[in-house]
């Protein structure tokens, strides 16, 4: 709304600056006046309270460590022993060996005596076994071999004991089993020998015998 006959006045910048300066001066004076006034400080009384704090001892008290005292080491001194002087042993010089020279044959006569040789040990005297004269040499002819016309020589090795009896019969050669078996049975049953001897002592021995089987017609 605009009033007729009234026109607002505009202040100049210089007027505004003057007003601000006046206000600032008033505020400064007021502050300085308050600084000159004594300030009363009120300190409340102190209250002291003692509190006892319980101290719990440690479970494992520290071990008391004894101070280690090092003893001074005694220096080792070598013991000096006086040894009496020993007289030097002087051995007499050995006699000089004469150099070998020509051998003097002399005029004597040396006789050499031969060392007798030991007598040789004689060999043992051995005697072979021999058939006793009272023994029947020829065994009976086997009937089966005779019917078949079997002939020939039977050769056996006998083991003769020290008592002269035949202990074993070993086959060497035979034309048939029947002729060997007949010879074996007859030797064990009927043959007797004079045993072999060594230096006159009867010993066991072996002997090869031959029996001839021949059919007589």
Coordinates of C-alpha atoms in Angstrom, one line a residue:
X1 CA 0.0 0.0 0.0
X2 CA 1.3 3.2 -0.9
X3 CA 0.5 6.3 1.2
X4 CA 0.1 9.4 -0.7
X5 CA 2.2 12.3 0.5
X6 CA 4.9 10.0 2.3
X7 CA 8.2 9.0 0.8
X8 CA 10.6 6.9 2.7
X9 CA 14.1 8.2 3.2
X10 CA 17.1 6.2 2.3
X11 CA 20.0 6.2 4.7
X12 CA 23.4 6.9 3.4
X13 CA 26.3 4.4 3.8
X14 CA 28.2 6.9 5.9
X15 CA 25.4 6.9 8.5
X16 CA 25.4 3.1 8.8
X17 CA 29.2 3.1 9.4
X18 CA 28.9 5.7 12.2
X19 CA 26.2 3.7 14.0
X20 CA 28.3 0.5 13.9
X21 CA 31.3 2.3 15.2
X22 CA 29.3 3.8 18.1
X23 CA 28.0 0.3 19.1
X24 CA 31.4 -1.2 19.0
X25 CA 32.9 1.5 21.2
X26 CA 30.1 0.9 23.7
X27 CA 30.7 -2.8 23.9
X28 CA 34.5 -2.3 24.3
X29 CA 34.0 0.0 27.2
X30 CA 31.6 -2.4 28.9
X31 CA 34.1 -5.2 28.6
X32 CA 36.9 -3.2 30.0
X33 CA 34.8 -2.2 32.9
X34 CA 34.0 -5.8 33.8
X35 CA 37.7 -6.7 33.7
X36 CA 38.5 -4.2 36.4
X37 CA 36.1 -5.8 38.8
X38 CA 37.6 -8.3 41.3
X39 CA 36.6 -11.9 40.7
X40 CA 35.7 -14.0 43.7
X41 CA 36.5 -17.6 43.3
X42 CA 34.7 -20.1 45.4
X43 CA 36.7 -23.4 46.0
X44 CA 34.6 -26.2 47.6
X45 CA 36.2 -28.0 50.6
X46 CA 38.1 -31.2 49.8
X47 CA 36.8 -34.5 51.2
X48 CA 39.4 -37.3 51.8
X49 CA 38.4 -41.0 51.9
X50 CA 40.9 -43.8 52.7
X51 CA 40.2 -47.2 51.1
X52 CA 42.1 -50.4 52.1
X53 CA 42.9 -52.6 49.2
X54 CA 43.3 -56.3 49.8
X55 CA 46.4 -57.7 48.3
X56 CA 46.3 -61.4 47.4
X57 CA 49.6 -63.2 47.8
X58 CA 50.8 -65.1 44.7
X59 CA 50.2 -68.9 44.6
X60 CA 53.8 -69.8 43.8
X61 CA 56.2 -67.5 45.6
X62 CA 59.3 -66.8 43.6
X63 CA 62.2 -69.0 44.5
X64 CA 64.9 -67.4 46.4
X65 CA 68.0 -67.3 44.2
X66 CA 71.1 -67.6 46.2
X67 CA 73.9 -65.4 44.7
X68 CA 76.5 -67.6 43.1
X69 CA 79.9 -66.9 44.6
X70 CA 82.7 -67.8 42.2
X71 CA 85.8 -68.9 44.1
X72 CA 89.1 -67.8 42.7
X73 CA 90.8 -70.6 40.8
X74 CA 94.1 -71.7 42.1
X75 CA 96.7 -71.7 39.3
X76 CA 98.2 -75.1 38.6
X77 CA 101.9 -75.0 39.0
X78 CA 104.0 -77.7 37.4
X79 CA 106.1 -79.5 40.0
X80 CA 109.8 -79.4 39.2
X81 CA 111.7 -82.5 40.4
X82 CA 115.4 -82.5 40.4
X83 CA 116.7 -85.7 38.7
X84 CA 120.2 -86.7 39.7
X85 CA 122.5 -87.1 36.8
X86 CA 123.0 -90.6 35.5
X87 CA 126.4 -91.8 34.7
X88 CA 126.9 -92.8 31.1
X89 CA 127.5 -96.5 30.7
X90 CA 130.4 -97.2 28.4
X91 CA 130.6 -100.7 27.0
X92 CA 133.9 -102.2 26.0
X93 CA 134.4 -102.5 22.3
X94 CA 133.7 -105.9 20.7
X95 CA 136.7 -107.8 19.5
X96 CA 137.3 -107.7 15.8
X97 CA 136.4 -110.9 13.9
X98 CA 139.3 -112.3 11.9
X99 CA 138.8 -112.3 8.2
X100 CA 138.4 -115.8 6.6
X101 CA 141.6 -117.1 5.2
X102 CA 142.8 -120.2 3.5
X103 CA 141.9 -123.4 5.3
X104 CA 144.7 -125.5 6.6
X105 CA 144.1 -129.0 5.5
X106 CA 146.5 -130.4 8.0
X107 CA 147.9 -133.9 8.0
X108 CA 145.2 -135.8 9.9
X109 CA 142.7 -138.3 8.4
X110 CA 138.9 -137.9 8.9
X111 CA 136.7 -141.0 9.2
X112 CA 133.1 -140.7 8.2
X113 CA 130.8 -143.1 10.0
X114 CA 127.5 -143.7 8.2
X115 CA 124.3 -143.3 10.1
X116 CA 122.5 -146.7 10.2
X117 CA 119.2 -146.7 8.4
X118 CA 116.2 -148.0 10.4
X119 CA 115.1 -151.4 9.5
X120 CA 112.0 -151.4 7.1
X121 CA 108.8 -152.5 8.7
X122 CA 107.8 -155.8 7.2
X123 CA 104.5 -155.9 5.3
X124 CA 101.8 -157.9 6.9
X125 CA 101.6 -161.5 5.8
X126 CA 98.3 -162.2 4.2
X127 CA 96.9 -165.6 3.2
X128 CA 93.8 -165.9 1.1
X129 CA 90.8 -168.1 2.0
X130 CA 90.9 -171.6 0.6
X131 CA 88.0 -174.1 0.2
X132 CA 88.1 -177.0 2.7
X133 CA 88.7 -180.4 1.1
X134 CA 85.7 -181.9 2.8
X135 CA 83.3 -179.6 1.0
X136 CA 81.3 -180.6 -2.1
X137 CA 81.9 -178.1 -4.8
X138 CA 79.4 -179.0 -7.4
X139 CA 75.8 -178.0 -6.6
X140 CA 72.9 -180.2 -7.8
X141 CA 71.6 -179.6 -11.3
X142 CA 68.2 -177.8 -11.3
X143 CA 65.6 -180.2 -12.9
X144 CA 63.9 -177.4 -14.8
X145 CA 67.2 -176.2 -16.4
X146 CA 68.2 -179.8 -17.1
X147 CA 64.8 -180.5 -18.9
X148 CA 65.3 -177.3 -20.9
X149 CA 68.9 -178.2 -21.7
X150 CA 70.4 -175.1 -20.2
X151 CA 74.1 -175.3 -19.6
X152 CA 76.9 -172.8 -18.8
X153 CA 79.2 -171.1 -16.3
X154 CA 78.0 -169.4 -13.1
X155 CA 80.4 -166.8 -11.6
X156 CA 79.8 -165.5 -8.1
X157 CA 81.6 -163.3 -5.5
X158 CA 81.6 -164.8 -2.0
X159 CA 81.9 -163.0 1.3
X160 CA 83.7 -165.4 3.7
X161 CA 83.6 -164.7 7.4
X162 CA 86.4 -165.2 9.9
X163 CA 84.8 -168.5 10.8
X164 CA 85.1 -169.9 7.2
X165 CA 81.4 -169.8 6.4
X166 CA 79.9 -168.1 3.4
X167 CA 78.0 -165.0 4.5
X168 CA 76.8 -163.6 1.1
X169 CA 76.7 -164.6 -2.6
X170 CA 76.8 -161.9 -5.3
X171 CA 75.9 -162.7 -8.9
X172 CA 78.5 -161.8 -11.5
X173 CA 77.4 -163.9 -14.5
X174 CA 75.0 -166.8 -15.1
X175 CA 73.1 -168.2 -18.1
X176 CA 69.8 -168.4 -16.2
X177 CA 68.3 -167.5 -12.8
X178 CA 67.7 -171.1 -11.9
X179 CA 71.4 -172.0 -12.2
X180 CA 72.4 -168.9 -10.1
X181 CA 69.9 -169.7 -7.4
X182 CA 71.1 -173.3 -7.3
X183 CA 74.7 -172.1 -6.8
X184 CA 73.7 -169.6 -4.2
X185 CA 71.7 -172.1 -2.1
X186 CA 74.5 -174.7 -2.2
X187 CA 77.3 -172.2 -1.3
X188 CA 75.4 -170.9 1.8
X189 CA 74.5 -174.4 2.9
X190 CA 77.5 -176.6 2.0
X191 CA 80.6 -174.6 1.2
X192 CA 83.2 -174.3 3.9
X193 CA 86.6 -172.4 3.7
X194 CA 89.7 -171.9 5.6
X195 CA 89.4 -168.2 6.4
X196 CA 92.0 -165.7 5.2
X197 CA 94.6 -164.6 7.7
X198 CA 96.7 -161.5 8.3
X199 CA 99.9 -162.2 10.3
X200 CA 98.2 -165.4 11.4
X201 CA 94.9 -163.8 12.5
X202 CA 91.7 -164.9 10.8
X203 CA 89.9 -162.0 9.0
X204 CA 86.9 -161.6 6.7
X205 CA 87.6 -161.7 3.0
X206 CA 86.0 -162.1 -0.4
X207 CA 86.6 -164.7 -3.2
X208 CA 85.4 -165.2 -6.7
X209 CA 84.2 -168.7 -7.7
X210 CA 83.1 -170.2 -11.0
X211 CA 80.8 -173.2 -11.3
X212 CA 80.2 -175.2 -14.6
X213 CA 76.8 -176.7 -15.3
X214 CA 77.0 -179.4 -18.1
X215 CA 74.5 -182.1 -19.0
X216 CA 76.0 -185.5 -19.4
X217 CA 74.3 -187.7 -22.0

